[in-house]
mmCIF file with all atom_site columns, C-alpha atoms in Angstrom:
data_model
loop_
_atom_site.group_PDB
_atom_site.id
_atom_site.type_symbol
_atom_site.label_atom_id
_atom_site.label_alt_id
_atom_site.label_comp_id
_atom_site.label_asym_id
_atom_site.label_entity_id
_atom_site.label_seq_id
_atom_site.pdbx_PDB_ins_code
_atom_site.Cartn_x
_atom_site.Cartn_y
_atom_site.Cartn_z
_atom_site.occupancy
_atom_site.B_iso_or_equiv
_atom_site.pdbx_formal_charge
_atom_site.auth_seq_id
_atom_site.auth_comp_id
_atom_site.auth_asym_id
_atom_site.auth_atom_id
_atom_site.pdbx_PDB_model_num
ATOM 1   C CA . UNK E 1 1   ? -7.951  -2.347  -23.533 1.00 0.00 ? 617 UNK E CA 1
ATOM 2   C CA . UNK E 1 2   ? -4.361  -1.283  -22.446 1.00 0.00 ? 618 UNK E CA 1
ATOM 3   C CA . UNK E 1 3   ? -4.961  -2.821  -18.967 1.00 0.00 ? 619 UNK E CA 1
ATOM 4   C CA . UNK E 1 4   ? -5.190  -6.417  -20.529 1.00 0.00 ? 620 UNK E CA 1
ATOM 5   C CA . UNK E 1 5   ? -1.763  -5.625  -22.464 1.00 0.00 ? 621 UNK E CA 1
ATOM 6   C CA . UNK E 1 6   ? -0.286  -4.700  -19.053 1.00 0.00 ? 622 UNK E CA 1
ATOM 7   C CA . UNK E 1 7   ? -1.423  -8.018  -17.392 1.00 0.00 ? 623 UNK E CA 1
ATOM 8   C CA . UNK E 1 8   ? -0.330  -9.948  -20.530 1.00 0.00 ? 624 UNK E CA 1
ATOM 9   C CA . UNK E 1 9   ? 3.111   -8.293  -20.292 1.00 0.00 ? 625 UNK E CA 1
ATOM 10  C CA . UNK E 1 10  ? 3.384   -9.370  -16.706 1.00 0.00 ? 626 UNK E CA 1
ATOM 11  C CA . UNK E 1 11  ? 3.162   -12.842 -18.080 1.00 0.00 ? 627 UNK E CA 1
ATOM 12  C CA . UNK E 1 12  ? 5.255   -12.667 -21.245 1.00 0.00 ? 628 UNK E CA 1
ATOM 13  C CA . UNK E 1 13  ? 8.043   -10.466 -20.183 1.00 0.00 ? 629 UNK E CA 1
ATOM 14  C CA . UNK E 1 14  ? 9.295   -12.799 -17.462 1.00 0.00 ? 630 UNK E CA 1
ATOM 15  C CA . UNK E 1 15  ? 8.773   -15.878 -19.706 1.00 0.00 ? 631 UNK E CA 1
ATOM 16  C CA . UNK E 1 16  ? 10.984  -14.121 -22.387 1.00 0.00 ? 632 UNK E CA 1
ATOM 17  C CA . UNK E 1 17  ? 13.664  -13.210 -19.935 1.00 0.00 ? 633 UNK E CA 1
ATOM 18  C CA . UNK E 1 18  ? 13.828  -16.705 -18.561 1.00 0.00 ? 634 UNK E CA 1
ATOM 19  C CA . UNK E 1 19  ? 14.048  -18.194 -22.018 1.00 0.00 ? 635 UNK E CA 1
ATOM 20  C CA . UNK E 1 20  ? 16.638  -15.872 -23.389 1.00 0.00 ? 636 UNK E CA 1
ATOM 21  C CA . UNK E 1 21  ? 19.059  -15.431 -20.235 1.00 0.00 ? 637 UNK E CA 1
ATOM 22  C CA . UNK E 1 22  ? 18.498  -18.743 -18.372 1.00 0.00 ? 638 UNK E CA 1
ATOM 23  C CA . UNK E 1 23  ? 17.993  -21.214 -21.281 1.00 0.00 ? 639 UNK E CA 1
ATOM 24  C CA . UNK E 1 24  ? 19.200  -24.178 -19.262 1.00 0.00 ? 640 UNK E CA 1
ATOM 25  C CA . UNK E 1 25  ? 16.804  -23.624 -16.507 1.00 0.00 ? 641 UNK E CA 1
ATOM 26  C CA . UNK E 1 26  ? 14.266  -21.535 -17.991 1.00 0.00 ? 642 UNK E CA 1
ATOM 27  C CA . UNK E 1 27  ? 11.364  -23.431 -16.504 1.00 0.00 ? 643 UNK E CA 1
ATOM 28  C CA . UNK E 1 28  ? 12.359  -22.703 -12.934 1.00 0.00 ? 644 UNK E CA 1
ATOM 29  C CA . UNK E 1 29  ? 13.659  -19.317 -13.574 1.00 0.00 ? 645 UNK E CA 1
ATOM 30  C CA . UNK E 1 30  ? 10.104  -18.515 -15.205 1.00 0.00 ? 646 UNK E CA 1
ATOM 31  C CA . UNK E 1 31  ? 8.569   -19.854 -11.881 1.00 0.00 ? 647 UNK E CA 1
ATOM 32  C CA . UNK E 1 32  ? 10.140  -17.783 -9.813  1.00 0.00 ? 648 UNK E CA 1
ATOM 33  C CA . UNK E 1 33  ? 9.829   -14.684 -11.880 1.00 0.00 ? 649 UNK E CA 1
ATOM 34  C CA . UNK E 1 34  ? 6.212   -15.372 -12.274 1.00 0.00 ? 650 UNK E CA 1
ATOM 35  C CA . UNK E 1 35  ? 5.964   -15.544 -8.693  1.00 0.00 ? 651 UNK E CA 1
ATOM 36  C CA . UNK E 1 36  ? 6.939   -12.073 -8.432  1.00 0.00 ? 652 UNK E CA 1
ATOM 37  C CA . UNK E 1 37  ? 3.513   -10.915 -9.651  1.00 0.00 ? 653 UNK E CA 1
ATOM 38  C CA . UNK E 1 38  ? 2.296   -12.071 -6.034  1.00 0.00 ? 654 UNK E CA 1
ATOM 39  C CA . UNK E 1 39  ? 3.865   -8.652  -5.031  1.00 0.00 ? 655 UNK E CA 1
ATOM 40  C CA . UNK E 1 40  ? 0.411   -7.299  -6.321  1.00 0.00 ? 656 UNK E CA 1
ATOM 41  C CA . UNK E 1 41  ? -1.371  -8.576  -3.238  1.00 0.00 ? 657 UNK E CA 1
ATOM 42  C CA . UNK E 1 42  ? -0.637  -5.466  -1.687  1.00 0.00 ? 658 UNK E CA 1
ATOM 43  C CA . UNK E 1 43  ? -3.510  -4.181  -3.975  1.00 0.00 ? 659 UNK E CA 1
ATOM 44  C CA . UNK E 1 44  ? -5.903  -5.702  -1.591  1.00 0.00 ? 660 UNK E CA 1
ATOM 45  C CA . UNK E 1 45  ? -5.046  -2.797  1.035   1.00 0.00 ? 661 UNK E CA 1
ATOM 46  C CA . UNK E 1 46  ? -6.243  -0.175  -1.570  1.00 0.00 ? 662 UNK E CA 1
ATOM 47  C CA . UNK E 1 47  ? -9.695  0.994   -1.988  1.00 0.00 ? 663 UNK E CA 1
ATOM 48  C CA . UNK E 1 48  ? -10.733 0.375   -4.778  1.00 0.00 ? 664 UNK E CA 1
ATOM 49  C CA . UNK E 1 49  ? -8.600  -2.482  -5.344  1.00 0.00 ? 665 UNK E CA 1
ATOM 50  C CA . UNK E 1 50  ? -7.894  -1.724  -8.791  1.00 0.00 ? 666 UNK E CA 1
ATOM 51  C CA . UNK E 1 51  ? -7.987  1.495   -10.464 1.00 0.00 ? 667 UNK E CA 1
ATOM 52  C CA . UNK E 1 52  ? -6.958  1.662   -13.949 1.00 0.00 ? 668 UNK E CA 1
ATOM 53  C CA . UNK E 1 53  ? -5.936  5.422   -13.926 1.00 0.00 ? 669 UNK E CA 1
ATOM 54  C CA . UNK E 1 54  ? -3.946  5.096   -10.652 1.00 0.00 ? 670 UNK E CA 1
ATOM 55  C CA . UNK E 1 55  ? 0.021   4.409   -10.647 1.00 0.00 ? 671 UNK E CA 1
ATOM 56  C CA . UNK E 1 56  ? 1.014   1.446   -8.480  1.00 0.00 ? 672 UNK E CA 1
ATOM 57  C CA . UNK E 1 57  ? 4.282   2.780   -7.961  1.00 0.00 ? 673 UNK E CA 1
ATOM 58  C CA . UNK E 1 58  ? 4.553   4.825   -4.647  1.00 0.00 ? 674 UNK E CA 1
ATOM 59  C CA . UNK E 1 59  ? 1.109   4.219   -3.874  1.00 0.00 ? 675 UNK E CA 1
ATOM 60  C CA . UNK E 1 60  ? 0.925   0.668   -2.680  1.00 0.00 ? 676 UNK E CA 1
ATOM 61  C CA . UNK E 1 61  ? 3.473   -0.337  -0.200  1.00 0.00 ? 677 UNK E CA 1
ATOM 62  C CA . UNK E 1 62  ? 5.120   -3.088  -1.822  1.00 0.00 ? 678 UNK E CA 1
ATOM 63  C CA . UNK E 1 63  ? 5.485   -0.885  -4.885  1.00 0.00 ? 679 UNK E CA 1
ATOM 64  C CA . UNK E 1 64  ? 7.691   1.945   -3.431  1.00 0.00 ? 680 UNK E CA 1
ATOM 65  C CA . UNK E 1 65  ? 10.970  2.952   -3.390  1.00 0.00 ? 681 UNK E CA 1
ATOM 66  C CA . UNK E 1 66  ? 12.340  1.349   -0.065  1.00 0.00 ? 682 UNK E CA 1
ATOM 67  C CA . UNK E 1 67  ? 11.042  -2.309  -1.137  1.00 0.00 ? 683 UNK E CA 1
ATOM 68  C CA . UNK E 1 68  ? 12.133  -1.729  -4.603  1.00 0.00 ? 684 UNK E CA 1
ATOM 69  C CA . UNK E 1 69  ? 15.785  -1.034  -3.428  1.00 0.00 ? 685 UNK E CA 1
ATOM 70  C CA . UNK E 1 70  ? 15.752  -4.316  -1.890  1.00 0.00 ? 686 UNK E CA 1
ATOM 71  C CA . UNK E 1 71  ? 14.413  -6.182  -5.038  1.00 0.00 ? 687 UNK E CA 1
ATOM 72  C CA . UNK E 1 72  ? 17.272  -4.507  -6.810  1.00 0.00 ? 688 UNK E CA 1
ATOM 73  C CA . UNK E 1 73  ? 19.722  -5.922  -4.220  1.00 0.00 ? 689 UNK E CA 1
ATOM 74  C CA . UNK E 1 74  ? 18.122  -9.681  -4.554  1.00 0.00 ? 690 UNK E CA 1
ATOM 75  C CA . UNK E 1 75  ? 19.653  -9.372  -8.298  1.00 0.00 ? 691 UNK E CA 1
ATOM 76  C CA . UNK E 1 76  ? 23.158  -9.575  -6.867  1.00 0.00 ? 692 UNK E CA 1
ATOM 77  C CA . UNK E 1 77  ? 22.852  -12.321 -4.431  1.00 0.00 ? 693 UNK E CA 1
ATOM 78  C CA . UNK E 1 78  ? 24.513  -15.677 -5.161  1.00 0.00 ? 694 UNK E CA 1
ATOM 79  C CA . UNK E 1 79  ? 21.262  -17.734 -4.745  1.00 0.00 ? 695 UNK E CA 1
ATOM 80  C CA . UNK E 1 80  ? 19.800  -18.343 -8.279  1.00 0.00 ? 696 UNK E CA 1
ATOM 81  C CA . UNK E 1 81  ? 16.020  -18.430 -7.079  1.00 0.00 ? 697 UNK E CA 1
ATOM 82  C CA . UNK E 1 82  ? 16.470  -15.319 -5.095  1.00 0.00 ? 698 UNK E CA 1
ATOM 83  C CA . UNK E 1 83  ? 18.145  -13.798 -7.940  1.00 0.00 ? 699 UNK E CA 1
ATOM 84  C CA . UNK E 1 84  ? 15.421  -14.953 -10.423 1.00 0.00 ? 700 UNK E CA 1
ATOM 85  C CA . UNK E 1 85  ? 12.624  -13.760 -7.945  1.00 0.00 ? 701 UNK E CA 1
ATOM 86  C CA . UNK E 1 86  ? 14.689  -10.306 -7.785  1.00 0.00 ? 702 UNK E CA 1
ATOM 87  C CA . UNK E 1 87  ? 14.680  -9.993  -11.338 1.00 0.00 ? 703 UNK E CA 1
ATOM 88  C CA . UNK E 1 88  ? 11.003  -10.867 -11.668 1.00 0.00 ? 704 UNK E CA 1
ATOM 89  C CA . UNK E 1 89  ? 10.362  -7.980  -9.073  1.00 0.00 ? 705 UNK E CA 1
ATOM 90  C CA . UNK E 1 90  ? 12.228  -5.550  -10.938 1.00 0.00 ? 706 UNK E CA 1
ATOM 91  C CA . UNK E 1 91  ? 10.658  -6.298  -13.962 1.00 0.00 ? 707 UNK E CA 1
ATOM 92  C CA . UNK E 1 92  ? 7.282   -6.128  -12.433 1.00 0.00 ? 708 UNK E CA 1
ATOM 93  C CA . UNK E 1 93  ? 8.049   -2.568  -11.063 1.00 0.00 ? 709 UNK E CA 1
ATOM 94  C CA . UNK E 1 94  ? 9.437   -1.437  -14.409 1.00 0.00 ? 710 UNK E CA 1
ATOM 95  C CA . UNK E 1 95  ? 6.280   -2.654  -16.456 1.00 0.00 ? 711 UNK E CA 1
ATOM 96  C CA . UNK E 1 96  ? 4.190   -0.819  -13.607 1.00 0.00 ? 712 UNK E CA 1
ATOM 97  C CA . UNK E 1 97  ? 6.418   2.138   -14.124 1.00 0.00 ? 713 UNK E CA 1
ATOM 98  C CA . UNK E 1 98  ? 6.037   2.186   -17.907 1.00 0.00 ? 714 UNK E CA 1
ATOM 99  C CA . UNK E 1 99  ? 2.132   1.699   -17.114 1.00 0.00 ? 715 UNK E CA 1
ATOM 100 C CA . UNK E 1 100 ? 2.157   5.003   -15.037 1.00 0.00 ? 716 UNK E CA 1
ATOM 101 C CA . UNK E 1 101 ? 4.069   6.674   -17.882 1.00 0.00 ? 717 UNK E CA 1
ATOM 102 C CA . UNK E 1 102 ? 7.023   7.215   -15.442 1.00 0.00 ? 718 UNK E CA 1
#
C-alpha cells in the first residue's frame, strides 16, 4: 500500500511545487518537474527491476551522490527549464530518501 502512496507523491509534490512557486508558468514548470521522474529508467538495469524493500538511493546509478550533486547544481543555473528539471530531480531524490527511511 505504501508503494502506491510513494508513486502518487512523485506526481503530486512536483505539481504542488510548480503551482505554489511558479504560478505564472506552473504548467511548464510542472511538465519539466514531472519529466524528472524519467530518472527511474535506471531501474531497468536492476534485477529485479522493482523491489519494494530496496532503497533506490545509492543503489541505482542515477540515484547515487555524484549525479545528485549535479541535480542540485541545476537549481542554480539561469535557464528556467533546467532549473525546473533540477528541482524535479532533487524532489524525486528526497521522496526516494524518505521512502528509504533516510
